[in-house]
Coordinates of C-alpha atoms and ligand atoms in Angstrom, one line a residue:
X1 CA -0.2 0.1 0.0
X2 CA 1.5 3.3 -1.0
X3 CA 1.9 5.9 1.8
X4 CA 0.9 9.3 0.6
X5 CA 1.5 12.5 2.7
X6 CA -1.2 15.0 2.4
X7 CA -0.1 18.3 3.6
X8 CA -3.0 20.5 4.6
X9 CA -5.2 17.4 5.2
X10 CA -7.4 18.8 7.6
X11 CA -8.4 21.8 5.5
X12 CA -11.4 21.9 3.3
X13 CA -10.1 20.3 0.1
X14 CA -7.4 18.2 1.8
X15 CA -10.1 16.3 4.3
X16 CA -12.2 15.5 1.2
X17 CA -9.1 14.2 -0.7
X18 CA -7.8 11.9 2.6
X19 CA -11.2 10.1 2.2
X20 CA -10.8 9.4 -1.7
X21 CA -7.3 8.3 -1.2
X22 CA -8.4 6.0 1.4
X23 CA -11.2 4.6 -0.7
X24 CA -8.7 4.0 -3.3
X25 CA -6.6 2.0 -1.1
X26 CA -3.7 4.3 -0.2
X27 CA -2.0 4.9 3.2
X28 CA -2.4 8.4 4.3
X29 CA -0.3 10.8 6.4
X30 CA -1.6 14.1 7.1
X31 CA 0.7 17.3 8.2
X32 CA -1.1 20.3 8.9
X33 CA -0.2 23.2 11.5
X34 CA -3.9 23.7 12.0
X35 CA -3.6 27.7 11.2
X36 CA -6.9 27.2 9.0
X37 CA -8.4 24.1 10.0
X38 CA -9.7 22.1 13.4
X39 CA -8.2 19.1 14.9
X40 CA -11.9 17.7 15.1
X41 CA -11.7 17.1 11.5
X42 CA -9.8 13.9 12.5
X43 CA -12.8 12.7 14.5
X44 CA -15.3 13.6 11.4
X45 CA -13.0 11.4 9.1
X46 CA -12.8 8.7 11.7
X47 CA -16.9 8.9 11.6
X48 CA -17.0 8.5 7.8
X49 CA -14.3 6.3 7.4
X50 CA -13.9 4.3 10.6
X51 CA -10.1 5.1 10.5
X52 CA -8.0 7.3 12.3
X53 CA -5.7 8.8 10.0
X54 CA -1.8 9.3 11.3
X55 CA -1.6 13.0 11.8
X56 CA 1.4 15.2 12.4
X57 CA 0.9 18.7 13.6
X58 CA 4.0 20.6 11.9
X59 CA 4.4 24.0 10.1
X60 CA 5.8 23.2 6.8
X61 CA 7.8 26.6 7.0
X62 CA 9.9 25.2 9.8
X63 CA 12.7 23.6 7.4
X64 CA 14.3 21.5 10.5
X65 CA 10.9 19.9 11.0
X66 CA 10.2 19.3 7.6
X67 CA 14.0 17.5 7.2
X68 CA 13.3 15.7 10.1
X69 CA 10.0 14.5 9.0
X70 CA 11.1 13.4 5.8
X71 CA 14.1 11.3 7.3
X72 CA 11.6 9.7 9.3
X73 CA 9.1 8.8 6.7
X74 CA 11.3 7.4 3.8
X75 CA 8.6 5.2 2.9
X76 CA 6.3 8.0 1.7
X77 CA 6.0 7.7 -2.4
X78 CA 3.9 10.7 -3.1
X79 CA 2.7 14.0 -1.8
X80 CA -0.5 16.1 -2.3
X81 CA 0.5 19.6 -1.4
X82 CA -2.5 21.5 -0.2
X83 CA -1.1 23.5 2.6
X84 CA -1.2 27.1 1.6
X85 CA -2.6 30.4 2.8
X86 CA -5.5 31.1 0.3
X87 CA -7.4 34.2 1.0
X88 CA -6.9 36.8 -1.9
X89 CA -8.1 39.8 0.2
X90 CA -5.6 39.0 3.0
X91 CA -2.9 38.5 0.5
X92 CA -3.2 42.2 -0.5
X93 CA -2.8 43.4 3.0
X94 CA -0.3 40.9 3.9
X95 CA 2.1 40.0 0.9
X96 CA 4.9 38.6 2.9
X97 CA 2.9 36.3 5.1
X98 CA 1.6 34.7 1.5
X99 CA 5.1 34.5 -0.1
X100 CA 6.5 33.1 2.8
X101 CA 4.1 30.5 3.6
X102 CA 3.3 29.3 0.1
X103 CA 7.0 29.2 -1.0
X104 CA 8.8 28.1 2.4
X105 CA 6.5 25.1 2.7
X106 CA 6.7 24.0 -1.2
X107 CA 10.6 24.4 -1.0
X108 CA 11.1 22.7 2.4
X109 CA 9.0 19.8 0.9
X110 CA 11.0 19.5 -2.5
X111 CA 14.5 20.0 -0.8
X112 CA 13.8 17.7 2.1
X113 CA 12.2 14.7 0.1
X114 CA 15.4 15.3 -2.0
X115 CA 13.2 15.8 -5.6
X116 CA 12.4 12.3 -5.4
X117 CA 8.8 12.0 -5.5
X118 CA 5.5 11.8 -7.0
X119 CA 4.0 15.3 -6.4
X120 CA 0.5 16.7 -6.8
X121 CA 0.1 20.5 -6.8
X122 CA -2.8 22.5 -5.8
X123 CA -2.8 25.5 -8.4
X124 CA -5.7 27.6 -9.3
X125 CA -7.7 29.0 -12.4
X126 CA -6.5 32.4 -10.9
X127 CA -3.4 31.9 -13.2
X128 CA -5.5 32.7 -16.2
X129 CA -7.2 36.1 -15.0
X130 CA -9.5 36.9 -17.5
X131 CA -8.9 34.4 -20.4
X132 CA -9.0 35.8 -24.2
X133 CA -10.7 32.5 -25.3
X134 CA -13.5 30.5 -23.4
X135 CA -13.7 27.7 -22.4
X136 CA -9.9 28.2 -21.5
X137 CA -7.2 25.4 -22.2
X138 CA -4.3 24.6 -20.1
X139 CA -2.0 26.2 -23.2
X140 CA -3.7 29.5 -22.4
X141 CA -1.1 32.4 -21.3
X142 CA -0.8 33.2 -17.8
X143 CA -2.0 36.6 -17.3
X144 CA -0.4 38.9 -14.7
X145 CA -1.6 38.1 -11.3
X146 CA -4.2 40.4 -9.7
X147 CA -3.0 39.4 -6.0
X148 CA 0.1 38.2 -4.1
X149 CA -1.9 35.0 -3.6
X150 CA -2.4 34.5 -7.4
X151 CA 1.3 35.2 -7.9
X152 CA 2.3 32.5 -5.3
X153 CA 0.4 29.9 -7.7
X154 CA 2.0 31.2 -10.8
X155 CA 5.7 31.4 -9.3
X156 CA 5.0 28.0 -7.5
X157 CA 4.2 26.3 -10.9
X158 CA 7.4 27.9 -12.3
X159 CA 9.6 26.3 -9.5
X160 CA 7.9 22.9 -10.2
X161 CA 8.7 23.3 -13.9
X162 CA 12.1 24.3 -13.5
X163 CA 12.7 21.7 -10.7
X164 CA 11.4 18.8 -12.7
X165 CA 13.3 19.8 -15.6
X166 CA 16.6 18.9 -13.9
X167 CA 15.3 16.0 -11.6
X168 CA 14.1 13.0 -13.2
X169 CA 13.0 11.3 -9.8
X170 CA 10.6 14.3 -9.6
X171 CA 7.1 14.1 -11.2
X172 CA 4.7 16.7 -10.6
X173 CA 1.0 17.3 -11.6
X174 CA -0.3 20.8 -11.3
X175 CA -4.0 20.7 -10.9
X176 CA -5.6 24.2 -11.8
X177 CA -9.0 24.0 -9.7
X178 CA -11.8 26.2 -10.8
X179 CA -14.3 27.2 -8.0
X180 CA -14.6 24.4 -5.7
X181 CA -17.8 24.4 -3.5
X182 CA -20.2 21.8 -1.6
X183 CA -19.3 19.2 1.1
X184 CA -19.3 15.8 1.7
X185 CA -22.5 13.5 1.3
X186 CA -22.6 12.9 4.9
X187 CA -22.5 16.5 5.9
X188 CA -19.7 15.8 8.4
X189 CA -17.0 17.6 6.6
X190 CA -17.2 20.9 4.8
X191 CA -15.7 24.5 4.3
X192 CA -14.9 26.3 7.5
X193 CA -14.4 29.8 6.6
X194 CA -12.6 32.0 8.8
X195 CA -14.7 35.2 9.9
X196 CA -16.8 36.7 7.2
X197 CA -16.5 34.6 3.9
X198 CA -15.3 36.2 0.9
X199 CA -16.4 33.5 -1.2
X200 CA -20.0 33.2 -2.8
X201 CA -21.2 29.9 -1.6
X202 CA -20.4 30.0 2.0
X203 CA -21.8 33.5 2.2
X204 CA -24.9 32.4 0.7
X205 CA -25.0 29.3 3.0
X206 CA -24.3 31.6 6.1
X207 CA -26.8 34.3 5.1
X208 CA -29.7 31.6 4.6
X209 CA -29.1 30.2 8.1
X210 CA -29.2 33.8 9.6
X211 CA -25.4 34.2 10.5
X212 CA -24.8 37.1 7.7
X213 CA -27.1 39.7 6.4
X214 CA -28.3 40.0 2.8
X215 CA -25.9 38.7 -0.2
X216 CA -24.4 41.4 -2.2
X217 CA -24.2 40.1 -5.7
X218 CA -21.0 42.0 -7.2
X219 CA -22.1 43.5 -10.3
X220 CA -25.1 43.0 -12.6
X221 CA -23.7 44.9 -15.6
X222 CA -21.3 42.4 -17.1
X223 CA -21.9 41.2 -20.5
X224 CA -22.9 37.8 -19.6
X225 CA -26.7 36.8 -20.2
X226 CA -28.1 37.9 -17.0
X227 CA -25.3 40.7 -16.4
X228 CA -23.6 38.8 -13.5
X229 CA -20.2 37.1 -13.3
X230 CA -19.8 33.7 -14.4
X231 CA -17.5 30.9 -13.0
X232 CA -16.9 27.1 -13.3
X233 CA -18.3 25.6 -9.9
X234 CA -16.8 22.2 -9.2
X235 CA -17.8 20.0 -6.5
X236 CA -15.1 19.3 -3.8
X237 CA -15.6 15.5 -3.8
X238 CA -15.3 15.5 -7.6
X239 CA -12.0 17.6 -7.2
X240 CA -10.9 15.2 -4.6
X241 CA -11.1 12.4 -6.9
X242 CA -9.0 14.1 -9.5
X243 CA -6.3 13.9 -7.1
X244 CA -6.3 10.3 -6.9
X245 CA -6.5 10.1 -10.5
X246 CA -3.3 12.4 -10.9
X247 CA -1.5 10.4 -8.3
X248 CA -2.2 7.2 -10.3
X249 CA -1.1 8.7 -13.6
X250 CA 2.2 9.7 -11.9
X251 CA 2.6 6.2 -10.3
X252 CA 1.8 4.7 -13.8
X253 CA 4.4 6.9 -15.4
X254 CA 1.8 7.6 -17.9
X255 CA 3.1 11.1 -18.9
X256 CA 5.7 11.7 -21.5
X257 CA 7.1 14.8 -19.5
X258 CA 7.6 14.9 -15.8
X259 CA 5.6 18.4 -15.1
X260 CA 1.9 18.4 -16.4
X261 CA -0.9 20.7 -16.0
X262 CA -4.6 19.7 -15.7
X263 CA -7.8 22.1 -15.7
X264 CA -10.1 20.8 -12.9
X265 CA -13.7 22.0 -13.4
X266 CA -16.9 21.1 -14.9
X267 CA -16.4 22.9 -18.2
X268 CA -19.5 24.8 -17.7
X269 CA -20.2 28.5 -16.4
X270 CA -22.6 29.5 -13.9
X271 CA -23.8 32.9 -13.1
X272 CA -24.1 34.3 -9.5
X273 CA -27.7 34.5 -10.1
X274 CA -28.2 31.2 -11.3
X275 CA -26.3 30.0 -8.2
X276 CA -28.8 32.0 -6.1
X277 CA -31.8 30.5 -8.1
X278 CA -30.3 27.1 -7.7
X279 CA -29.7 27.4 -3.8
X280 CA -33.2 28.5 -3.5
X281 CA -34.9 25.5 -5.6
X282 CA -32.8 23.0 -4.1
X283 CA -33.0 24.1 -0.4
X284 CA -36.6 25.9 -0.4
X285 CA -34.9 28.8 1.4
X286 CA -35.7 32.2 0.1
X287 CA -32.3 34.3 -0.2
X288 CA -32.3 38.0 0.5
X289 CA -29.9 39.6 -1.7
X290 CA -29.1 43.0 -3.3
X291 CA -27.1 44.1 -6.5
X292 CA -23.9 45.9 -5.6
X293 CA -20.9 47.3 -7.3
X294 CA -18.3 44.9 -9.2
X295 CA -15.6 43.8 -6.8
X296 CA -12.2 45.2 -7.4
X297 CA -10.0 42.3 -8.9
X298 CA -13.1 40.1 -10.3
X299 CA -12.9 38.6 -13.9
X300 CA -16.3 38.9 -15.8
X301 CA -16.4 35.1 -16.9
X302 CA -14.1 32.0 -16.5
X303 CA -14.9 28.2 -17.2
X304 CA -12.4 25.4 -18.1
X305 CA -11.9 23.1 -21.0
X306 CA -11.7 19.9 -19.4
X307 CA -10.9 17.6 -22.4
X308 CA -7.2 17.1 -21.2
X309 CA -8.5 16.0 -17.9
X310 CA -11.3 14.0 -19.0
X311 CA -9.1 12.1 -21.6
X312 CA -5.5 12.0 -20.1
X313 CA -6.4 12.0 -16.4
X314 CA -9.5 9.7 -17.2
X315 CA -11.4 12.1 -14.8
X316 CA -14.6 13.8 -15.3
X317 CA -16.9 16.1 -12.9
X318 CA -20.0 14.1 -12.2
X319 CA -22.0 16.3 -9.4
X320 CA -23.9 19.2 -10.6
X321 CA -24.9 22.6 -9.3
X322 CA -27.9 21.4 -7.5
X323 CA -25.9 18.8 -5.4
X324 CA -23.3 21.2 -4.7
X325 CA -25.6 23.9 -3.3
X326 CA -27.7 20.8 -1.4
X327 CA -24.3 19.4 0.3
X328 CA -23.0 23.0 1.2
X329 CA -26.5 23.6 2.8
X330 CA -26.7 20.3 4.7
X331 CA -23.2 21.1 6.0
X332 CA -24.1 24.7 7.0
X333 CA -27.0 23.2 9.0
X334 CA -24.8 20.3 10.6
X335 CA -22.2 23.0 11.7
X336 CA -24.6 25.2 13.2
X337 CA -25.9 22.4 15.6
X338 CA -22.5 20.8 16.0
X339 CA -20.1 23.7 16.2
X340 CA -16.2 22.8 16.1
Ligands
NAD401 P1 -7.6 25.3 3.6 O1 -7.2 26.6 4.1 O2 -9.1 24.8 4.1 O3 -6.6 24.3 3.7 C1 -5.4 24.2 3.8 C2 -4.5 23.6 5.0 O4 -3.3 23.9 5.2 C3 -5.2 24.3 6.5 O5 -5.9 23.0 7.0 C4 -4.2 25.0 7.0 O6 -4.1 24.8 8.4 C5 -3.0 24.4 6.3 N1 -1.7 25.0 6.4 C6 -1.6 26.2 5.9 N2 -0.1 26.7 5.8 C7 0.6 25.5 6.5 C8 1.8 25.3 6.8 N3 2.6 26.3 6.6 N4 2.2 24.2 7.3 C9 1.0 23.0 7.7 N5 -0.1 23.2 7.3 C10 -0.6 24.6 6.9 O7 -7.9 25.6 1.9 P2 -8.1 24.6 0.9 O8 -9.7 25.5 0.1 O9 -8.5 23.2 1.2 O10 -7.2 24.8 -0.4 C11 -6.4 23.8 -0.5 C12 -5.3 24.3 -1.4 O11 -6.0 24.6 -2.8 C13 -4.5 25.7 -1.3 O12 -3.2 25.4 -2.0 C14 -5.3 26.6 -2.0 O13 -4.5 27.7 -2.7 C15 -5.7 25.7 -3.1 N6 -6.9 26.2 -4.0 C16 -7.8 26.5 -3.3 C17 -9.3 26.9 -3.7 C18 -10.5 27.3 -3.3 O14 -11.1 28.1 -3.7 N7 -10.7 26.5 -2.2 C19 -9.2 27.2 -5.4 C20 -7.9 27.0 -5.9 C21 -6.7 26.5 -5.2
WQD402 C1 -17.5 33.6 -7.2 C2 -18.4 34.8 -7.8 C3 -17.9 37.1 -6.9 C4 -19.3 36.7 -3.1 C5 -11.8 33.0 -5.5 C6 -10.3 33.3 -5.9 C7 -9.5 32.3 -6.8 C8 -10.0 30.8 -6.1 C9 -11.4 30.5 -6.0 C10 -8.1 30.0 -4.7 C11 -17.8 36.1 -8.3 C12 -19.3 36.5 -6.9 C13 -19.1 36.6 -4.3 C14 -20.2 37.8 -2.8 C15 -20.8 37.8 -5.1 N1 -9.4 30.5 -4.9 N2 -19.7 37.0 -5.5 N3 -21.0 38.1 -3.8 O1 -13.5 35.1 -6.9 O2 -14.3 33.5 -8.5 O3 -12.4 33.1 -6.9 O4 -12.1 31.5 -5.1 O5 -7.4 29.9 -5.6 O6 -8.4 32.2 -6.8 O7 -10.1 34.5 -6.4 O8 -14.9 33.3 -6.0 O9 -16.3 32.5 -4.4 O10 -15.1 34.8 -4.1 O11 -16.9 34.6 -6.1 O12 -21.6 38.3 -6.1 O13 -20.7 37.9 -1.5 O14 -19.3 35.2 -6.9 O15 -18.1 38.4 -7.6 O16 -18.1 36.6 -9.5 P1 -13.8 33.6 -7.2 P2 -15.6 33.6 -5.3

């Protein structure tokens, strides 16, 4: 049984991926510093899977700790690297926090494991900015980043591409996620935003449950069919499964080069107003929303061309917007009754 290190494994996408790795027969070891997640996730993962996953509380910025961890865990064959700071707005306020955390963590892992590894990296559709052509393919040009956070993803991709070019034993797949949303079907794990959510779906669920006031739709004057902005929302469980496929591709050495990039989305665009309508339809809850100005830094529309991941990763998104909204709502109700 191959042993896989999941960094950031108690976080939102990491926790869902731990379950998919377990289902696929992998042994999992989680490293997280709990800076943006809760130790109780381990109990939740146990409730779902019946397993207590090995957990090491460690800050990946700590070079010596990572070095020692790598020496003690020579049997790890693959790393899925989720651990990073991810709030776009905060990254503008505190750029060095983002550059330090996202780069130190990545570099410490690569150096400590001596560039011998199957490595799956969490990248983002943010690298495309507003693409010239839609759906956007992996070969579209990377646009100047709108935020230090986005810049960390672009530069991390470069670090990985350049490092693999001179290390035949390092094989990397960077997954460019579109907009991950939703929660596990058990409603025992989901997204746990810190403070007021900046992202649309957690704001919607928190507004519906009475934790927040009305939703502001950031702009209804875009050149889109209903005037609101369009994104490619992807269910977090589908996204988690893509990581297992990526790992398998690396293990089977199917790629002709040792650095590859894949879009992970549904390939379909959905507007903010369509999201609101879908949430209301699926949950029966009426949302209170108002139209506000556009949000600085937002693109008008982006959705991914997923042909490459469908064909080469043998992965396809299966869950639709309704299931994304239903599961996000079930999770919001669960966490209200069972706060961490
Ligand atoms: P998350 O914050 O829920 O999970 C990240 C986890 O990493 C957290 O548990 C946090 O405690 C941990 N962590 C952060 N810095 C660490 C460090 N130095 N050492 C150890 N642990 C550390 O975020 P998420 O939404 O699950 O995102 C996972 C990855 O996917 C991130 O790299 C993020 O940038 C990327 N991503 C997320 C989205 C999104 O919208 N959620 C979209 C595209 C890409
Ligand atoms: C979605 C749509 C908003 C909140 C961000 C990061 C990106 C990636 C995913 C990590 C937009 C609109 C939102 C609200 C609204 N993360 N909206 N009212 O901005 O597409 O992407 O998360 O890599 O890098 O930038 O996601 O959920 O914030 O917004 O109208 O209260 O909802 O304008 O059109 P975004 P989001």
